[in-house]
PDB file of N, CA and C in Angstrom:
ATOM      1  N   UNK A   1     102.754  82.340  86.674  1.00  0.00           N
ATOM      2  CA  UNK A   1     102.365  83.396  85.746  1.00  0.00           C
ATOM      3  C   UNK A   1     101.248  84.222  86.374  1.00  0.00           C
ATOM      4  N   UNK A   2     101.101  85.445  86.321  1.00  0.00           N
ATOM      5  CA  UNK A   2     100.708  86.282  86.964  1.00  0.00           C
ATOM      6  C   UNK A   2      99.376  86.919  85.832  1.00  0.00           C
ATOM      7  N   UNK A   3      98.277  86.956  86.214  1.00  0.00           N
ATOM      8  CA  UNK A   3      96.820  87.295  85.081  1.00  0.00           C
ATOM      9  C   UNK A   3      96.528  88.549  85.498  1.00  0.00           C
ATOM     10  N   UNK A   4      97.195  89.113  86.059  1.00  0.00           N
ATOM     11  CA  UNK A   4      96.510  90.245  86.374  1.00  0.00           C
ATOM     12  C   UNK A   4      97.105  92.002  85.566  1.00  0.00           C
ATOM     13  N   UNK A   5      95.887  92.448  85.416  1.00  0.00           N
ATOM     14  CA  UNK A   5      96.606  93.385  84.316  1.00  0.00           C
ATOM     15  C   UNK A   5      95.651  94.599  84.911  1.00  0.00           C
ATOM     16  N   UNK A   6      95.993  96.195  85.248  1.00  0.00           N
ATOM     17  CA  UNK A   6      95.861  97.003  86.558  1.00  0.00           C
ATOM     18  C   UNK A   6      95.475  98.112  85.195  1.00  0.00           C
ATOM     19  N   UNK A   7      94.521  98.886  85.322  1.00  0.00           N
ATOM     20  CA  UNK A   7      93.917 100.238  84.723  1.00  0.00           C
ATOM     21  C   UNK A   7      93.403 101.539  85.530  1.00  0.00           C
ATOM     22  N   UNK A   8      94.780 102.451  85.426  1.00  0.00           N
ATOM     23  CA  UNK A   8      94.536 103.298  86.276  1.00  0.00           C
ATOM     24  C   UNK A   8      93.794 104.293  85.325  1.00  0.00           C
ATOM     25  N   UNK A   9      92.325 104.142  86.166  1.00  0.00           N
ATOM     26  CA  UNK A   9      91.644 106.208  85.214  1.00  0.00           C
ATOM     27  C   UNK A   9      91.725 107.285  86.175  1.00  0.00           C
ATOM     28  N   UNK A  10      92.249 108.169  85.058  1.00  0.00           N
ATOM     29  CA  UNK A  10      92.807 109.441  85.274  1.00  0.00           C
ATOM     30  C   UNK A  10      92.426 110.624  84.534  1.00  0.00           C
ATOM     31  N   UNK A  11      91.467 110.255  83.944  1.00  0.00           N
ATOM     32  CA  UNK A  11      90.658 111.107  82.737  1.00  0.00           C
ATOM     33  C   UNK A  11      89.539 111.781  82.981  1.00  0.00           C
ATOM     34  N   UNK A  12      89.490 112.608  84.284  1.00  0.00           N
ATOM     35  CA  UNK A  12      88.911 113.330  85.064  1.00  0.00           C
ATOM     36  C   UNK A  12      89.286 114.968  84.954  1.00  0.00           C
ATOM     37  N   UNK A  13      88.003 115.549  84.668  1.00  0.00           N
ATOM     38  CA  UNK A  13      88.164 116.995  84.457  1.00  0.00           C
ATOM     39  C   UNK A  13      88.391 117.804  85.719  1.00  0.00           C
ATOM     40  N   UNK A  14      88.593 116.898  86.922  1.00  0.00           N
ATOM     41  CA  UNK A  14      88.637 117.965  88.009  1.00  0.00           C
ATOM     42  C   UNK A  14      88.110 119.381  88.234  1.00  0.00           C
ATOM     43  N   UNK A  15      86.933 119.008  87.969  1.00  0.00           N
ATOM     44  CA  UNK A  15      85.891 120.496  87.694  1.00  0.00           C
ATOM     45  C   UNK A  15      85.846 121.328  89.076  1.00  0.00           C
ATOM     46  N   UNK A  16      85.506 120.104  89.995  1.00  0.00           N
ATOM     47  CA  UNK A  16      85.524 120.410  91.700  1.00  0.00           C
ATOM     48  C   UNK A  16      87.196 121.245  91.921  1.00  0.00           C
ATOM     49  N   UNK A  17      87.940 120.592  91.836  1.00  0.00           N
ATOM     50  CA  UNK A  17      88.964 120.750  92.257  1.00  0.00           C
ATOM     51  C   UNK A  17      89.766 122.168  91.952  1.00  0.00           C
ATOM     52  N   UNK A  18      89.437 122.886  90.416  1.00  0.00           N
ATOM     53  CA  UNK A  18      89.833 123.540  90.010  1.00  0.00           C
ATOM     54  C   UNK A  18      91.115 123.597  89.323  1.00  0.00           C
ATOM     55  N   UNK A  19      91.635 122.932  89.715  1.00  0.00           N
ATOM     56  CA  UNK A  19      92.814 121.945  88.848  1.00  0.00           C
ATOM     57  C   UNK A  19      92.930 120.422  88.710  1.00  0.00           C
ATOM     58  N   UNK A  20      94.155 120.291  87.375  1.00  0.00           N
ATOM     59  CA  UNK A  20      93.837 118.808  87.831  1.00  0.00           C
ATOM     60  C   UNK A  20      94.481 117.941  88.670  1.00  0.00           C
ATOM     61  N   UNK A  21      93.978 117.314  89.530  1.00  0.00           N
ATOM     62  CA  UNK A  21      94.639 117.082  90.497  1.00  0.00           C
ATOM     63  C   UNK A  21      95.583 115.838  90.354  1.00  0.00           C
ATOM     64  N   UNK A  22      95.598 114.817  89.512  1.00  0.00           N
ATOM     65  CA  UNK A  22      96.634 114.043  88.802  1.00  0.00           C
ATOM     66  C   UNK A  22      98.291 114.905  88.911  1.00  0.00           C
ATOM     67  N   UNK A  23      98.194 116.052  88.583  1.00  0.00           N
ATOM     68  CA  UNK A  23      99.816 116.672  88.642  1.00  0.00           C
ATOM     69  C   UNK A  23     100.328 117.596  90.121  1.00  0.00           C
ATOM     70  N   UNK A  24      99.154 117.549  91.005  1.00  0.00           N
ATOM     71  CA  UNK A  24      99.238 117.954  92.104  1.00  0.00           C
ATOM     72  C   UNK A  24     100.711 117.311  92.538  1.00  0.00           C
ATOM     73  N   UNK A  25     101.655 117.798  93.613  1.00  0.00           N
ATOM     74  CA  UNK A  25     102.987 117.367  93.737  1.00  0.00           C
ATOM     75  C   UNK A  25     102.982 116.943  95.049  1.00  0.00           C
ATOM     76  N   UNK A  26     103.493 115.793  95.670  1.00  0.00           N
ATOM     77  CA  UNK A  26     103.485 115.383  96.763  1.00  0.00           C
ATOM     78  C   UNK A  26     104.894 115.215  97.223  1.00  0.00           C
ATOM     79  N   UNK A  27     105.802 115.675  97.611  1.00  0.00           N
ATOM     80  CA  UNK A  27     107.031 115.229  98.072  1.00  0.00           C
ATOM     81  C   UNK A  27     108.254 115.344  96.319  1.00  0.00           C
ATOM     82  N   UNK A  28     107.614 116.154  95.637  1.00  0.00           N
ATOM     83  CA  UNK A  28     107.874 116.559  94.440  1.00  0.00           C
ATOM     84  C   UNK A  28     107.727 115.613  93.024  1.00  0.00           C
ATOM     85  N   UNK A  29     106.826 114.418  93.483  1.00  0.00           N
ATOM     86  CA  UNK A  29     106.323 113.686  92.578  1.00  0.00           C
ATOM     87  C   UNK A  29     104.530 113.982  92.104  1.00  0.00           C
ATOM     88  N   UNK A  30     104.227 113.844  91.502  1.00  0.00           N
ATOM     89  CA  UNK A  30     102.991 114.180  90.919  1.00  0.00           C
ATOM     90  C   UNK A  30     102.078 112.939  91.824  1.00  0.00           C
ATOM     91  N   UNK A  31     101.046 113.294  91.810  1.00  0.00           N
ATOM     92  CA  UNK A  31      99.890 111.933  92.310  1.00  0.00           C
ATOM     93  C   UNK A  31      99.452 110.809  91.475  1.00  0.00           C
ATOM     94  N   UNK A  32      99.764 111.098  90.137  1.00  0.00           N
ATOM     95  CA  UNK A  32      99.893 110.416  89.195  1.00  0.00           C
ATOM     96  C   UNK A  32     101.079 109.229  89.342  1.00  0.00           C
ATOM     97  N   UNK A  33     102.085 109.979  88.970  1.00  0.00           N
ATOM     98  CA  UNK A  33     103.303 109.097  89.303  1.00  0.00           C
ATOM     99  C   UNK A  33     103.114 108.122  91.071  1.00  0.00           C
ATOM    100  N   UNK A  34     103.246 108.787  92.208  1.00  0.00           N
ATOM    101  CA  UNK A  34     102.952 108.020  93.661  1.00  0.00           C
ATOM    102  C   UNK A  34     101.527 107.029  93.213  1.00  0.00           C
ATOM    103  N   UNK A  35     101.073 107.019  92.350  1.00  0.00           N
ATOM    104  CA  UNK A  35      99.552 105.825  91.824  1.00  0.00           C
ATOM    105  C   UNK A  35     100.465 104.522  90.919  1.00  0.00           C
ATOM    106  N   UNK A  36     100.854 105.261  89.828  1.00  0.00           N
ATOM    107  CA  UNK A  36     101.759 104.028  89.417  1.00  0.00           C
ATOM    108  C   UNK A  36     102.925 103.728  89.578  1.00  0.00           C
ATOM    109  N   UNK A  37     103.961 103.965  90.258  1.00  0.00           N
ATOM    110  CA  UNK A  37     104.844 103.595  91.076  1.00  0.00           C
ATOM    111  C   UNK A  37     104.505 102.447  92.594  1.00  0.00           C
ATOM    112  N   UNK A  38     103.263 102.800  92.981  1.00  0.00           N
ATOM    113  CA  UNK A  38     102.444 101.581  93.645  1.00  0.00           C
ATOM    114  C   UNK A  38     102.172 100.640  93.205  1.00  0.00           C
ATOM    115  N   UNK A  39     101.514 100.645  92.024  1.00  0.00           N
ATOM    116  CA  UNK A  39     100.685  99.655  91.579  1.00  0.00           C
ATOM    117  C   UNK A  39     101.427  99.075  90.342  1.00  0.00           C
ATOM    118  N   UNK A  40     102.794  99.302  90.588  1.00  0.00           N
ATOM    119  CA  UNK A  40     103.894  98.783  89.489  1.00  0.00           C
ATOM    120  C   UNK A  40     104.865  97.998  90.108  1.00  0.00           C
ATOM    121  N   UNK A  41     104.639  98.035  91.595  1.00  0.00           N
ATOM    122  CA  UNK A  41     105.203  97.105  92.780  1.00  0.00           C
ATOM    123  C   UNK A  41     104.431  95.752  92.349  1.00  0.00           C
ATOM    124  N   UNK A  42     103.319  95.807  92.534  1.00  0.00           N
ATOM    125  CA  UNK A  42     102.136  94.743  92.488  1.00  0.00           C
ATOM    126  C   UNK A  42     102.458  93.727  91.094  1.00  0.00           C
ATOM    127  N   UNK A  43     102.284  92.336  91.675  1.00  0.00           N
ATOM    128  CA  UNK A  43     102.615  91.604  90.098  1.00  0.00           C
ATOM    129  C   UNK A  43     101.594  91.562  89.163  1.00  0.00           C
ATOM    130  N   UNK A  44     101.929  91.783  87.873  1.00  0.00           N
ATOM    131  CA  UNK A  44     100.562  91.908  86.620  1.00  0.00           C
ATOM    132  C   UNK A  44     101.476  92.258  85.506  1.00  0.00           C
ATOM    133  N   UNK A  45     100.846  91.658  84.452  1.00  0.00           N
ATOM    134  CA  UNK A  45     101.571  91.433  83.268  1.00  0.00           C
ATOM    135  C   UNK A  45     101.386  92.750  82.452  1.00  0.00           C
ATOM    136  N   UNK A  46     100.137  93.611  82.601  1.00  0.00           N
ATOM    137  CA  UNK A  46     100.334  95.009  82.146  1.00  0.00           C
ATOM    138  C   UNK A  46      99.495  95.955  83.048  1.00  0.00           C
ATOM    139  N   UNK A  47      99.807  97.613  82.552  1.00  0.00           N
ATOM    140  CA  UNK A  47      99.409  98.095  83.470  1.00  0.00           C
ATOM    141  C   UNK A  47      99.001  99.229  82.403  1.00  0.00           C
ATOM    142  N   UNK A  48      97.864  99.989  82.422  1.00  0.00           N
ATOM    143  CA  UNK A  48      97.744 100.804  81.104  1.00  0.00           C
ATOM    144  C   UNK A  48      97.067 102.237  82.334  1.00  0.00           C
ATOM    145  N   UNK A  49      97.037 103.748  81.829  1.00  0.00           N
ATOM    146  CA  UNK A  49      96.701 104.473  82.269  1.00  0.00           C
ATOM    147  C   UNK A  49      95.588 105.272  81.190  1.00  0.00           C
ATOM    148  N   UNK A  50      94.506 105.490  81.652  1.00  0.00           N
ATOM    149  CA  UNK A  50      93.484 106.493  80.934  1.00  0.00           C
ATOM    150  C   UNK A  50      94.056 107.691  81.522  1.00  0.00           C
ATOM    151  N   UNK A  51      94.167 108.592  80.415  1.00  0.00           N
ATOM    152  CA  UNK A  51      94.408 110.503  80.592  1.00  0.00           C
ATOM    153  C   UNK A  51      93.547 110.837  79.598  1.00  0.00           C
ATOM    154  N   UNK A  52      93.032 112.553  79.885  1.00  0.00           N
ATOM    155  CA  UNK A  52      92.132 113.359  78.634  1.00  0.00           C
ATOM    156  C   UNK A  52      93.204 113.197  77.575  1.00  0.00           C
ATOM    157  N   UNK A  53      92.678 113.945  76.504  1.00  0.00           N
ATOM    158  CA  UNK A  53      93.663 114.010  75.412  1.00  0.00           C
ATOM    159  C   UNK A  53      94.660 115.078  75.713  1.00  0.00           C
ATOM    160  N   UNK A  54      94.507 116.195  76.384  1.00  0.00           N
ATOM    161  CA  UNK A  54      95.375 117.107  77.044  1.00  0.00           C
ATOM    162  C   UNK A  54      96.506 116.480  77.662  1.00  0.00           C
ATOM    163  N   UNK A  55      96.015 115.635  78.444  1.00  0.00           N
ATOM    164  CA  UNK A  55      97.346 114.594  79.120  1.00  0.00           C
ATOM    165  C   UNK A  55      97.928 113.769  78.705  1.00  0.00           C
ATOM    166  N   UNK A  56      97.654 113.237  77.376  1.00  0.00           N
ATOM    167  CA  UNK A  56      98.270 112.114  76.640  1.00  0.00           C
ATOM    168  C   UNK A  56     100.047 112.194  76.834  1.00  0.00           C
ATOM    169  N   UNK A  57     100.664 113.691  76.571  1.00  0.00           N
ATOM    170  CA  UNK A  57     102.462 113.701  76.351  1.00  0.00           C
ATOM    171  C   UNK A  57     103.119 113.542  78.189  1.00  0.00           C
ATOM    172  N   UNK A  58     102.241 114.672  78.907  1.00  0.00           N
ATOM    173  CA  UNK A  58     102.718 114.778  79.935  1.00  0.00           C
ATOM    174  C   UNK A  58     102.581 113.393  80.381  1.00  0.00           C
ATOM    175  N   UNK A  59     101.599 112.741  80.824  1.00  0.00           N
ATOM    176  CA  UNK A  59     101.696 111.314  80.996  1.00  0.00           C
ATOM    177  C   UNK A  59     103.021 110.385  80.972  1.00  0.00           C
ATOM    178  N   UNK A  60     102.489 110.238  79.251  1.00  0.00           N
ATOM    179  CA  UNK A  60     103.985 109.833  78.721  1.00  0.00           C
ATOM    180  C   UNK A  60     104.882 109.632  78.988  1.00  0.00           C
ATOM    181  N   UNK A  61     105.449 111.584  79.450  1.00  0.00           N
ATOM    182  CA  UNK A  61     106.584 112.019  79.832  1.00  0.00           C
ATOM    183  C   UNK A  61     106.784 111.250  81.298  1.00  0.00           C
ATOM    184  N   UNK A  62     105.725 111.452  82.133  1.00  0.00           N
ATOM    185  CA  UNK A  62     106.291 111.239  83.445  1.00  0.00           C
ATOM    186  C   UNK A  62     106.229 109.055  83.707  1.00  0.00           C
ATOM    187  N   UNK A  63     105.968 108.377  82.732  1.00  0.00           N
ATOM    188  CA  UNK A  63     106.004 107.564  82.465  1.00  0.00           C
ATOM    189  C   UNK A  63     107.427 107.021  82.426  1.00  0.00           C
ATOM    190  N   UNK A  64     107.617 107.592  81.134  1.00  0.00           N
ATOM    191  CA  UNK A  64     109.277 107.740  80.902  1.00  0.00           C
ATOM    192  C   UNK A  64     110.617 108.084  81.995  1.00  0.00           C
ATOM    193  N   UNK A  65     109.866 109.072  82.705  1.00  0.00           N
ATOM    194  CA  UNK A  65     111.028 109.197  83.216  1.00  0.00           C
ATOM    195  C   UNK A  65     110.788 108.406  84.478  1.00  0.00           C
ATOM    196  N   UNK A  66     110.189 107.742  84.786  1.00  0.00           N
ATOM    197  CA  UNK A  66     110.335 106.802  85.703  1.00  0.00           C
ATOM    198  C   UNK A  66     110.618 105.261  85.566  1.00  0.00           C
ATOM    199  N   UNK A  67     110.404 105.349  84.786  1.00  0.00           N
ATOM    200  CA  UNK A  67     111.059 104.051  84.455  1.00  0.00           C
ATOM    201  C   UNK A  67     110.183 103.373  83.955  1.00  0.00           C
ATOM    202  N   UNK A  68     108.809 103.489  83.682  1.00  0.00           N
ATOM    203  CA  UNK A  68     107.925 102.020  83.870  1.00  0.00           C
ATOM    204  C   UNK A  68     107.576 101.809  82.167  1.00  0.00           C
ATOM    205  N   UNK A  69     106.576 100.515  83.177  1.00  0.00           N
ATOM    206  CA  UNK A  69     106.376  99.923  81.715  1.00  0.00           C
ATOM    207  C   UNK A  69     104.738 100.123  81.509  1.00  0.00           C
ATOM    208  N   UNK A  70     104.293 101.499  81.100  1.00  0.00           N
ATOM    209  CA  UNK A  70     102.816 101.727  81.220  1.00  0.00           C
ATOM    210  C   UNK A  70     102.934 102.343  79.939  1.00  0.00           C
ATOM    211  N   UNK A  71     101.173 101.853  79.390  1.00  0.00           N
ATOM    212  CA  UNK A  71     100.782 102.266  78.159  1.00  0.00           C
ATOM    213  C   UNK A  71      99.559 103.338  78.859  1.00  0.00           C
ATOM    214  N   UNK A  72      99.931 104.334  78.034  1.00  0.00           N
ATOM    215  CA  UNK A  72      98.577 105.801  77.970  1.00  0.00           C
ATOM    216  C   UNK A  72      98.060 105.520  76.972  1.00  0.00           C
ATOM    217  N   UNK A  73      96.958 105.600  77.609  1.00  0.00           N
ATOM    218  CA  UNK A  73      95.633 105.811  76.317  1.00  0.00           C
ATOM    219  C   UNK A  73      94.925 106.900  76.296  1.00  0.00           C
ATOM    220  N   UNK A  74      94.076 107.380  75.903  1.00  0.00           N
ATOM    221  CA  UNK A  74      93.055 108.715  75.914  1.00  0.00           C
ATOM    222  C   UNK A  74      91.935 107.703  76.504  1.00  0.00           C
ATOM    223  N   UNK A  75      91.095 108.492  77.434  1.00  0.00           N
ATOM    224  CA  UNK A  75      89.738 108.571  77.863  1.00  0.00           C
ATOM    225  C   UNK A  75      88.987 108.916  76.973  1.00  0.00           C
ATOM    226  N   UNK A  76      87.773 108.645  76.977  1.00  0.00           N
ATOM    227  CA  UNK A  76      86.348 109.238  76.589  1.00  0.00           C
ATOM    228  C   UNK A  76      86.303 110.627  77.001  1.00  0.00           C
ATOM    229  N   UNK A  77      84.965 110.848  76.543  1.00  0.00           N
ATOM    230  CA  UNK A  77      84.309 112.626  76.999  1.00  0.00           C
ATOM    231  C   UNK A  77      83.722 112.108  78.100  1.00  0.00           C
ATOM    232  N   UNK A  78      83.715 111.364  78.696  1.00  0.00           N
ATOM    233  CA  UNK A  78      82.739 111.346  80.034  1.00  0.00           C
ATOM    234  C   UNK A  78      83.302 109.485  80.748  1.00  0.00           C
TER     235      UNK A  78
END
C-alpha cells in the first residue's frame, strides 16, 4: 500500500510572467497537464491540484480530458 498522496500548487498570479504560465503549451499540452501526467506515473493514493478561482473549470476540464484521477481545489489570496 502506497502513503503517499502528491499536491500540485498552481495558484500563482504569474505577475512576472505576464501570463499564466500553467496554460503555456508545450508540444500542445499545457504545463499544467506535462506536471500531472508526471506525477500521476508516480505511486500515491491521491493527487489534488491548487488553482485561483479563475482556474477552478479549466483545470477541471483539462483534468478530464486526460484521464486522471485529480481533485481541484481553489488556492488562497496569497
Amino acid at each position: 500500500m502506497h502513503n503517499l498522496g502528491i499536491v500540485v500548487v498552481a495558484a500563482g498570479q504569474s505577475r512576472r510572467m505576464g501570463f499564466d504560465k500553467i496554460w503555456a503549451e508545450l508540444d500542445g499540452v499545457p504545463v499544467l497537464g506535462w506536471s500531472l501526467r508526471s506525477l500521476a506515473s508516480c505511486p500515491h493514493e491521491h493527487m489534488v491540484v491548487v488553482v485561483s478561482s479563475a482556474q477552478m473549470e479549466p483545470a477541471r476540464e483539462l483534468v478530464r480530458a486526460m484521464g486522471l484521477s485529480v481533485t481541484v481545489v481553489r488556492g488562497g489570496a496569497r
